[in-house]
C-alpha positions as YAML, in Angstrom:
chain: A
units: angstrom
residues:
- id: 1
  name: MET
  ca: [4.70, -8.66, 46.90]
- id: 2
  name: HIS
  ca: [4.56, -8.67, 43.13]
- id: 3
  name: VAL
  ca: [1.11, -9.57, 41.77]
- id: 4
  name: ILE
  ca: [0.99, -11.42, 38.45]
- id: 5
  name: ALA
  ca: [-1.22, -10.69, 36.48]
- id: 6
  name: LYS
  ca: [-3.35, -7.62, 36.93]
- id: 7
  name: PRO
  ca: [-5.13, -8.12, 33.56]
- id: 8
  name: ALA
  ca: [-7.07, -10.99, 35.15]
- id: 9
  name: LEU
  ca: [-8.45, -8.54, 37.70]
- id: 10
  name: ILE
  ca: [-9.30, -5.98, 35.03]
- id: 11
  name: ALA
  ca: [-11.07, -8.60, 32.91]
- id: 12
  name: PHE
  ca: [-13.16, -9.66, 35.89]
- id: 13
  name: TRP
  ca: [-14.16, -6.19, 37.00]
- id: 14
  name: THR
  ca: [-15.02, -5.30, 33.41]
- id: 15
  name: ARG
  ca: [-17.63, -8.10, 33.53]
- id: 16
  name: HIS
  ca: [-18.56, -7.32, 37.15]
- id: 17
  name: PRO
  ca: [-18.13, -3.54, 37.66]
- id: 18
  name: GLU
  ca: [-19.16, -3.70, 41.33]
- id: 19
  name: ALA
  ca: [-16.02, -5.82, 41.95]
- id: 20
  name: ALA
  ca: [-13.65, -3.07, 40.77]
- id: 21
  name: ALA
  ca: [-13.20, -1.20, 44.07]
- id: 22
  name: PRO
  ca: [-12.67, -4.27, 46.29]
- id: 23
  name: LEU
  ca: [-10.28, -5.87, 43.78]
- id: 24
  name: GLN
  ca: [-8.30, -2.66, 43.46]
- id: 25
  name: ALA
  ca: [-8.07, -2.45, 47.26]
- id: 26
  name: TRP
  ca: [-6.84, -6.07, 47.43]
- id: 27
  name: TYR
  ca: [-4.27, -5.35, 44.70]
- id: 28
  name: ARG
  ca: [-2.96, -2.21, 46.44]
- id: 29
  name: THR
  ca: [-2.60, -4.06, 49.73]
- id: 30
  name: MET
  ca: [-0.82, -7.03, 48.16]
- id: 31
  name: GLU
  ca: [1.58, -4.80, 46.22]
- id: 32
  name: SER
  ca: [2.45, -2.68, 49.26]
- id: 33
  name: GLU
  ca: [3.05, -5.53, 51.75]
- id: 34
  name: VAL
  ca: [5.58, -8.33, 52.07]
- id: 35
  name: PHE
  ca: [4.21, -11.48, 53.66]
- id: 36
  name: THR
  ca: [6.63, -14.08, 55.00]
- id: 37
  name: ASP
  ca: [4.13, -16.95, 55.20]
- id: 38
  name: PHE
  ca: [0.42, -17.79, 55.29]
- id: 39
  name: ASN
  ca: [0.10, -16.88, 58.98]
- id: 40
  name: ASP
  ca: [1.59, -13.46, 58.26]
- id: 41
  name: LEU
  ca: [-0.88, -13.02, 55.38]
- id: 42
  name: ARG
  ca: [-3.79, -13.94, 57.67]
- id: 43
  name: ALA
  ca: [-2.90, -11.02, 59.94]
- id: 44
  name: THR
  ca: [-3.99, -8.74, 57.06]
- id: 45
  name: PHE
  ca: [-6.53, -10.99, 55.31]
- id: 46
  name: ALA
  ca: [-8.24, -12.81, 58.19]
- id: 47
  name: SER
  ca: [-10.71, -14.62, 55.95]
- id: 48
  name: ALA
  ca: [-8.07, -16.05, 53.59]
- id: 49
  name: ASP
  ca: [-8.04, -19.84, 53.33]
- id: 50
  name: TYR
  ca: [-5.45, -22.32, 52.13]
- id: 51
  name: VAL
  ca: [-7.14, -24.82, 49.79]
- id: 52
  name: GLN
  ca: [-5.29, -27.49, 47.80]
- id: 53
  name: GLY
  ca: [-2.05, -25.52, 47.75]
- id: 54
  name: LEU
  ca: [-3.70, -22.24, 46.76]
- id: 55
  name: THR
  ca: [-4.77, -19.21, 48.77]
- id: 56
  name: VAL
  ca: [-8.43, -18.23, 48.47]
- id: 57
  name: PHE
  ca: [-9.41, -14.65, 49.31]
- id: 58
  name: ASN
  ca: [-12.96, -13.47, 50.00]
- id: 59
  name: ILE
  ca: [-13.44, -10.24, 48.06]
- id: 60
  name: GLY
  ca: [-16.22, -7.68, 48.21]
- id: 61
  name: GLY
  ca: [-18.01, -8.87, 51.31]
- id: 62
  name: ASN
  ca: [-17.80, -12.54, 50.30]
- id: 63
  name: LYS
  ca: [-19.38, -11.94, 46.86]
- id: 64
  name: TYR
  ca: [-16.23, -12.94, 44.97]
- id: 65
  name: ARG
  ca: [-13.29, -15.30, 45.35]
- id: 66
  name: LEU
  ca: [-9.75, -14.61, 44.24]
- id: 67
  name: ILE
  ca: [-7.57, -17.70, 44.01]
- id: 68
  name: ALA
  ca: [-3.81, -17.24, 43.98]
- id: 69
  name: ALA
  ca: [-0.61, -19.24, 44.19]
- id: 70
  name: ILE
  ca: [1.71, -17.38, 46.53]
- id: 71
  name: HIS
  ca: [5.47, -17.93, 46.57]
- id: 72
  name: TYR
  ca: [6.47, -16.19, 49.79]
- id: 73
  name: ASN
  ca: [10.20, -16.83, 49.28]
- id: 74
  name: ARG
  ca: [10.12, -15.07, 45.89]
- id: 75
  name: ARG
  ca: [7.49, -12.48, 46.92]
- id: 76
  name: LYS
  ca: [5.28, -13.39, 43.96]
- id: 77
  name: VAL
  ca: [1.50, -13.74, 43.83]
- id: 78
  name: TYR
  ca: [0.14, -15.55, 40.79]
- id: 79
  name: ILE
  ca: [-3.58, -14.98, 40.22]
- id: 80
  name: ARG
  ca: [-5.10, -18.30, 39.19]
- id: 81
  name: ALA
  ca: [-8.77, -17.26, 39.05]
- id: 82
  name: VAL
  ca: [-11.23, -14.56, 40.02]
- id: 83
  name: LEU
  ca: [-14.73, -15.95, 40.44]
- id: 84
  name: THR
  ca: [-18.16, -15.10, 41.69]
- id: 85
  name: HIS
  ca: [-19.19, -16.97, 44.81]
- id: 86
  name: ALA
  ca: [-21.45, -19.23, 42.70]
- id: 87
  name: GLU
  ca: [-18.63, -20.05, 40.25]
- id: 88
  name: TYR
  ca: [-16.33, -20.88, 43.16]
- id: 89
  name: ASP
  ca: [-18.92, -23.17, 44.73]
- id: 90
  name: ARG
  ca: [-19.20, -25.21, 41.50]
- id: 91
  name: GLY
  ca: [-15.57, -26.22, 42.08]
- id: 92
  name: ASP
  ca: [-14.39, -26.15, 38.45]
- id: 93
  name: TRP
  ca: [-11.35, -24.12, 39.51]
- id: 94
  name: LYS
  ca: [-10.03, -27.15, 41.43]
- id: 95
  name: ARG
  ca: [-9.74, -29.15, 38.22]
- id: 96
  name: ASP
  ca: [-7.83, -26.35, 36.45]
- id: 97
  name: LYS
  ca: [-4.98, -26.58, 38.94]
...
């Protein structure tokens, strides 16, 4: 899969350095795999959820949320937001869709 855009990850882990290793691991996995659909993705990321047309990943032991739009047919992953758990719970990301 092709992940767009890594700068969003870098910006987040610059503000939250403890998120760097788990986000880098997520990025490496996404770039090295090809997922055919959400069920295929769940085989690798069991805690991923499909919410309002977006895929939500739990990152770093559930401390962070990565929200992405995934186009399986084009093998593209568009990062929409990287949030702390508290930011995710506020729900502002749903309005930015």
